[in-house]
mmCIF file of N, CA and C in Angstrom:
data_model
loop_
_atom_site.group_PDB
_atom_site.id
_atom_site.type_symbol
_atom_site.label_atom_id
_atom_site.label_comp_id
_atom_site.label_asym_id
_atom_site.label_seq_id
_atom_site.Cartn_x
_atom_site.Cartn_y
_atom_site.Cartn_z
ATOM 1 N N MET A 1 30.570 -63.705 2.947
ATOM 2 C CA MET A 1 31.247 -64.914 3.368
ATOM 3 C C MET A 1 32.598 -64.580 3.975
ATOM 4 N N THR A 2 33.308 -63.656 3.401
ATOM 5 C CA THR A 2 34.628 -63.290 3.898
ATOM 6 C C THR A 2 34.529 -62.716 5.308
ATOM 7 N N GLN A 3 33.512 -61.892 5.550
ATOM 8 C CA GLN A 3 33.340 -61.307 6.872
ATOM 9 C C GLN A 3 33.096 -62.407 7.909
ATOM 10 N N SER A 4 32.291 -63.393 7.582
ATOM 11 C CA SER A 4 32.028 -64.504 8.503
ATOM 12 C C SER A 4 33.306 -65.276 8.797
ATOM 13 N N PHE A 5 34.096 -65.514 7.763
ATOM 14 C CA PHE A 5 35.349 -66.245 7.967
ATOM 15 C C PHE A 5 36.319 -65.432 8.814
ATOM 16 N N ASP A 6 36.339 -64.125 8.592
ATOM 17 C CA ASP A 6 37.208 -63.264 9.407
ATOM 18 C C ASP A 6 36.792 -63.307 10.869
ATOM 19 N N LEU A 7 35.479 -63.288 11.109
ATOM 20 C CA LEU A 7 34.991 -63.382 12.484
ATOM 21 C C LEU A 7 35.355 -64.732 13.105
ATOM 22 N N LEU A 8 35.222 -65.798 12.318
ATOM 23 C CA LEU A 8 35.582 -67.126 12.808
ATOM 24 C C LEU A 8 37.076 -67.199 13.105
ATOM 25 N N ARG A 9 37.879 -66.642 12.232
ATOM 26 C CA ARG A 9 39.325 -66.654 12.432
ATOM 27 C C ARG A 9 39.707 -65.857 13.694
ATOM 28 N N ALA A 10 39.072 -64.711 13.897
ATOM 29 C CA ALA A 10 39.355 -63.902 15.090
ATOM 30 C C ALA A 10 38.925 -64.630 16.358
ATOM 31 N N ARG A 11 37.769 -65.281 16.309
ATOM 32 C CA ARG A 11 37.293 -66.044 17.478
ATOM 33 C C ARG A 11 38.235 -67.206 17.778
ATOM 34 N N ALA A 12 38.691 -67.884 16.741
ATOM 35 C CA ALA A 12 39.638 -68.993 16.922
ATOM 36 C C ALA A 12 40.929 -68.491 17.562
ATOM 37 N N ALA A 13 41.395 -67.337 17.123
ATOM 38 C CA ALA A 13 42.621 -66.781 17.691
ATOM 39 C C ALA A 13 42.431 -66.437 19.166
ATOM 40 N N ARG A 14 41.285 -65.863 19.509
ATOM 41 C CA ARG A 14 41.006 -65.541 20.918
ATOM 42 C C ARG A 14 40.994 -66.787 21.786
ATOM 43 N N ASN A 15 40.513 -67.887 21.217
ATOM 44 C CA ASN A 15 40.414 -69.143 21.969
ATOM 45 C C ASN A 15 41.629 -70.045 21.762
ATOM 46 N N THR A 16 42.646 -69.518 21.125
ATOM 47 C CA THR A 16 43.884 -70.256 20.815
ATOM 48 C C THR A 16 43.603 -71.613 20.184
ATOM 49 N N ARG A 17 42.772 -71.579 19.142
ATOM 50 C CA ARG A 17 42.444 -72.785 18.383
ATOM 51 C C ARG A 17 42.625 -72.488 16.908
ATOM 52 N N SER A 18 42.699 -73.552 16.137
ATOM 53 C CA SER A 18 42.698 -73.376 14.686
ATOM 54 C C SER A 18 41.268 -73.046 14.251
ATOM 55 N N VAL A 19 41.131 -72.568 13.034
ATOM 56 C CA VAL A 19 39.802 -72.249 12.511
ATOM 57 C C VAL A 19 38.941 -73.505 12.489
ATOM 58 N N GLN A 20 39.522 -74.621 12.084
ATOM 59 C CA GLN A 20 38.774 -75.876 12.042
ATOM 60 C C GLN A 20 38.345 -76.305 13.442
ATOM 61 N N GLU A 21 39.235 -76.196 14.419
ATOM 62 C CA GLU A 21 38.875 -76.552 15.797
ATOM 63 C C GLU A 21 37.771 -75.644 16.333
ATOM 64 N N GLU A 22 37.853 -74.370 16.006
ATOM 65 C CA GLU A 22 36.825 -73.428 16.463
ATOM 66 C C GLU A 22 35.480 -73.745 15.832
ATOM 67 N N ALA A 23 35.474 -74.032 14.533
ATOM 68 C CA ALA A 23 34.229 -74.387 13.852
ATOM 69 C C ALA A 23 33.633 -75.659 14.446
ATOM 70 N N THR A 24 34.483 -76.637 14.741
ATOM 71 C CA THR A 24 34.020 -77.880 15.359
ATOM 72 C C THR A 24 33.431 -77.609 16.737
ATOM 73 N N ALA A 25 34.078 -76.749 17.509
ATOM 74 C CA ALA A 25 33.579 -76.414 18.849
ATOM 75 C C ALA A 25 32.223 -75.720 18.771
ATOM 76 N N ILE A 26 32.082 -74.804 17.823
ATOM 77 C CA ILE A 26 30.811 -74.091 17.659
ATOM 78 C C ILE A 26 29.702 -75.059 17.274
ATOM 79 N N LEU A 27 29.984 -75.932 16.318
ATOM 80 C CA LEU A 27 28.975 -76.913 15.897
ATOM 81 C C LEU A 27 28.623 -77.877 17.017
ATOM 82 N N SER A 28 29.617 -78.336 17.748
ATOM 83 C CA SER A 28 29.359 -79.256 18.863
ATOM 84 C C SER A 28 28.474 -78.597 19.912
ATOM 85 N N HIS A 29 28.780 -77.344 20.236
ATOM 86 C CA HIS A 29 27.979 -76.612 21.218
ATOM 87 C C HIS A 29 26.543 -76.444 20.729
ATOM 88 N N ALA A 30 26.384 -76.112 19.467
ATOM 89 C CA ALA A 30 25.045 -75.925 18.903
ATOM 90 C C ALA A 30 24.257 -77.221 18.907
ATOM 91 N N LEU A 31 24.916 -78.336 18.601
ATOM 92 C CA LEU A 31 24.222 -79.622 18.578
ATOM 93 C C LEU A 31 23.811 -80.067 19.969
ATOM 94 N N VAL A 32 24.657 -79.826 20.949
ATOM 95 C CA VAL A 32 24.316 -80.194 22.325
ATOM 96 C C VAL A 32 23.122 -79.371 22.781
ATOM 97 N N ARG A 33 23.136 -78.071 22.484
ATOM 98 C CA ARG A 33 22.031 -77.206 22.905
ATOM 99 C C ARG A 33 20.741 -77.564 22.194
ATOM 100 N N SER A 34 20.817 -78.007 20.934
ATOM 101 C CA SER A 34 19.590 -78.333 20.211
ATOM 102 C C SER A 34 18.963 -79.618 20.731
ATOM 103 N N ASN A 35 19.748 -80.462 21.411
ATOM 104 C CA ASN A 35 19.212 -81.699 21.957
ATOM 105 C C ASN A 35 18.627 -81.528 23.355
ATOM 106 N N GLU A 36 18.858 -80.360 23.964
ATOM 107 C CA GLU A 36 18.274 -80.102 25.265
ATOM 108 C C GLU A 36 16.792 -79.807 25.084
ATOM 109 N N THR A 37 15.975 -80.499 25.829
ATOM 110 C CA THR A 37 14.550 -80.220 25.762
ATOM 111 C C THR A 37 14.123 -79.603 27.083
ATOM 112 N N LYS A 38 13.541 -78.450 26.989
ATOM 113 C CA LYS A 38 13.054 -77.754 28.159
ATOM 114 C C LYS A 38 11.615 -77.361 27.905
ATOM 115 N N ASP A 39 10.847 -77.375 28.971
ATOM 116 C CA ASP A 39 9.488 -76.897 28.798
ATOM 117 C C ASP A 39 9.476 -75.378 28.895
ATOM 118 N N LEU A 40 8.401 -74.786 28.498
ATOM 119 C CA LEU A 40 8.303 -73.336 28.420
ATOM 120 C C LEU A 40 8.497 -72.678 29.785
ATOM 121 N N VAL A 41 7.984 -73.293 30.826
ATOM 122 C CA VAL A 41 8.126 -72.730 32.172
ATOM 123 C C VAL A 41 9.596 -72.669 32.571
ATOM 124 N N SER A 42 10.345 -73.709 32.294
ATOM 125 C CA SER A 42 11.774 -73.720 32.619
ATOM 126 C C SER A 42 12.521 -72.634 31.862
ATOM 127 N N ILE A 43 12.173 -72.446 30.616
ATOM 128 C CA ILE A 43 12.828 -71.412 29.812
ATOM 129 C C ILE A 43 12.541 -70.031 30.387
ATOM 130 N N PHE A 44 11.280 -69.756 30.743
ATOM 131 C CA PHE A 44 10.934 -68.461 31.321
ATOM 132 C C PHE A 44 11.623 -68.256 32.664
ATOM 133 N N ARG A 45 11.653 -69.277 33.497
ATOM 134 C CA ARG A 45 12.311 -69.134 34.802
ATOM 135 C C ARG A 45 13.803 -68.897 34.635
ATOM 136 N N GLU A 46 14.416 -69.546 33.662
ATOM 137 C CA GLU A 46 15.842 -69.368 33.406
ATOM 138 C C GLU A 46 16.140 -67.938 32.954
ATOM 139 N N ARG A 47 15.293 -67.406 32.097
ATOM 140 C CA ARG A 47 15.528 -66.064 31.560
ATOM 141 C C ARG A 47 15.069 -64.945 32.482
ATOM 142 N N PHE A 48 13.917 -65.149 33.131
ATOM 143 C CA PHE A 48 13.289 -64.054 33.863
ATOM 144 C C PHE A 48 13.096 -64.340 35.340
ATOM 145 N N GLY A 49 13.702 -65.382 35.861
ATOM 146 C CA GLY A 49 13.494 -65.775 37.241
ATOM 147 C C GLY A 49 14.160 -64.865 38.248
ATOM 148 N N ASP A 50 13.994 -65.210 39.517
ATOM 149 C CA ASP A 50 14.531 -64.410 40.607
ATOM 150 C C ASP A 50 16.035 -64.214 40.497
ATOM 151 N N SER A 51 16.741 -65.225 40.017
ATOM 152 C CA SER A 51 18.197 -65.118 39.936
ATOM 153 C C SER A 51 18.648 -64.085 38.908
ATOM 154 N N ASN A 52 17.753 -63.660 38.030
ATOM 155 C CA ASN A 52 18.092 -62.651 37.022
ATOM 156 C C ASN A 52 17.523 -61.283 37.382
ATOM 157 N N GLY A 53 17.095 -61.122 38.623
ATOM 158 C CA GLY A 53 16.610 -59.826 39.075
ATOM 159 C C GLY A 53 15.208 -59.481 38.637
ATOM 160 N N VAL A 54 14.442 -60.469 38.227
ATOM 161 C CA VAL A 54 13.067 -60.219 37.804
ATOM 162 C C VAL A 54 12.139 -60.986 38.729
ATOM 163 N N ASP A 55 11.188 -60.296 39.283
ATOM 164 C CA ASP A 55 10.217 -60.926 40.169
ATOM 165 C C ASP A 55 8.927 -61.125 39.391
ATOM 166 N N LEU A 56 8.608 -62.369 39.105
ATOM 167 C CA LEU A 56 7.384 -62.662 38.368
ATOM 168 C C LEU A 56 6.259 -62.919 39.364
ATOM 169 N N ARG A 57 5.395 -61.961 39.479
ATOM 170 C CA ARG A 57 4.250 -62.131 40.366
ATOM 171 C C ARG A 57 3.071 -62.588 39.523
ATOM 172 N N ILE A 58 2.547 -63.708 39.883
ATOM 173 C CA ILE A 58 1.409 -64.248 39.145
ATOM 174 C C ILE A 58 0.137 -63.756 39.825
ATOM 175 N N PRO A 59 -0.705 -63.022 39.110
ATOM 176 C CA PRO A 59 -1.923 -62.497 39.739
ATOM 177 C C PRO A 59 -2.884 -63.624 40.090
ATOM 178 N N GLU A 60 -3.685 -63.362 41.109
ATOM 179 C CA GLU A 60 -4.712 -64.325 41.495
ATOM 180 C C GLU A 60 -5.701 -64.482 40.353
ATOM 181 N N ARG A 61 -6.168 -65.680 40.184
ATOM 182 C CA ARG A 61 -7.154 -65.921 39.136
ATOM 183 C C ARG A 61 -8.541 -65.546 39.635
ATOM 184 N N GLU A 62 -9.306 -65.008 38.727
ATOM 185 C CA GLU A 62 -10.681 -64.670 39.044
ATOM 186 C C GLU A 62 -11.571 -65.833 38.628
ATOM 187 N N PRO A 63 -12.732 -65.950 39.259
ATOM 188 C CA PRO A 63 -13.629 -67.032 38.835
ATOM 189 C C PRO A 63 -14.041 -66.829 37.374
ATOM 190 N N LEU A 64 -14.291 -67.924 36.714
ATOM 191 C CA LEU A 64 -14.709 -67.857 35.312
ATOM 192 C C LEU A 64 -16.098 -67.246 35.199
ATOM 193 N N ARG A 65 -16.298 -66.512 34.123
ATOM 194 C CA ARG A 65 -17.630 -65.945 33.871
ATOM 195 C C ARG A 65 -18.542 -67.037 33.345
ATOM 196 N N GLU A 66 -19.794 -66.798 33.513
ATOM 197 C CA GLU A 66 -20.771 -67.701 32.928
ATOM 198 C C GLU A 66 -20.739 -67.522 31.418
ATOM 199 N N PRO A 67 -20.794 -68.602 30.666
ATOM 200 C CA PRO A 67 -20.796 -68.436 29.207
ATOM 201 C C PRO A 67 -22.078 -67.756 28.738
ATOM 202 N N PRO A 68 -22.019 -67.021 27.649
ATOM 203 C CA PRO A 68 -23.220 -66.346 27.167
ATOM 204 C C PRO A 68 -24.240 -67.356 26.655
ATOM 205 N N THR A 69 -25.452 -66.959 26.770
ATOM 206 C CA THR A 69 -26.520 -67.801 26.214
ATOM 207 C C THR A 69 -27.112 -67.087 25.003
ATOM 208 N N PHE A 70 -27.452 -67.834 24.019
ATOM 209 C CA PHE A 70 -27.998 -67.270 22.781
ATOM 210 C C PHE A 70 -29.424 -67.801 22.591
ATOM 211 N N ASP A 71 -30.304 -67.325 23.476
ATOM 212 C CA ASP A 71 -31.705 -67.805 23.434
ATOM 213 C C ASP A 71 -32.478 -67.141 22.340
#
């Protein structure tokens, strides 16, 4: 617990805020992010899209195989 508080205190000092203000800012940011709803495609494009230097090439789909028969 002490280590976490020390980290919070150091972060607050870097941001020129009190510990309470820093904790409030962290919680507010977390709550805003938890209310954002994104679909899986948006998340993948955000993380791995062209703007991040990753080229996602989607291979061509092959025709479906015939299902097996159990005669």
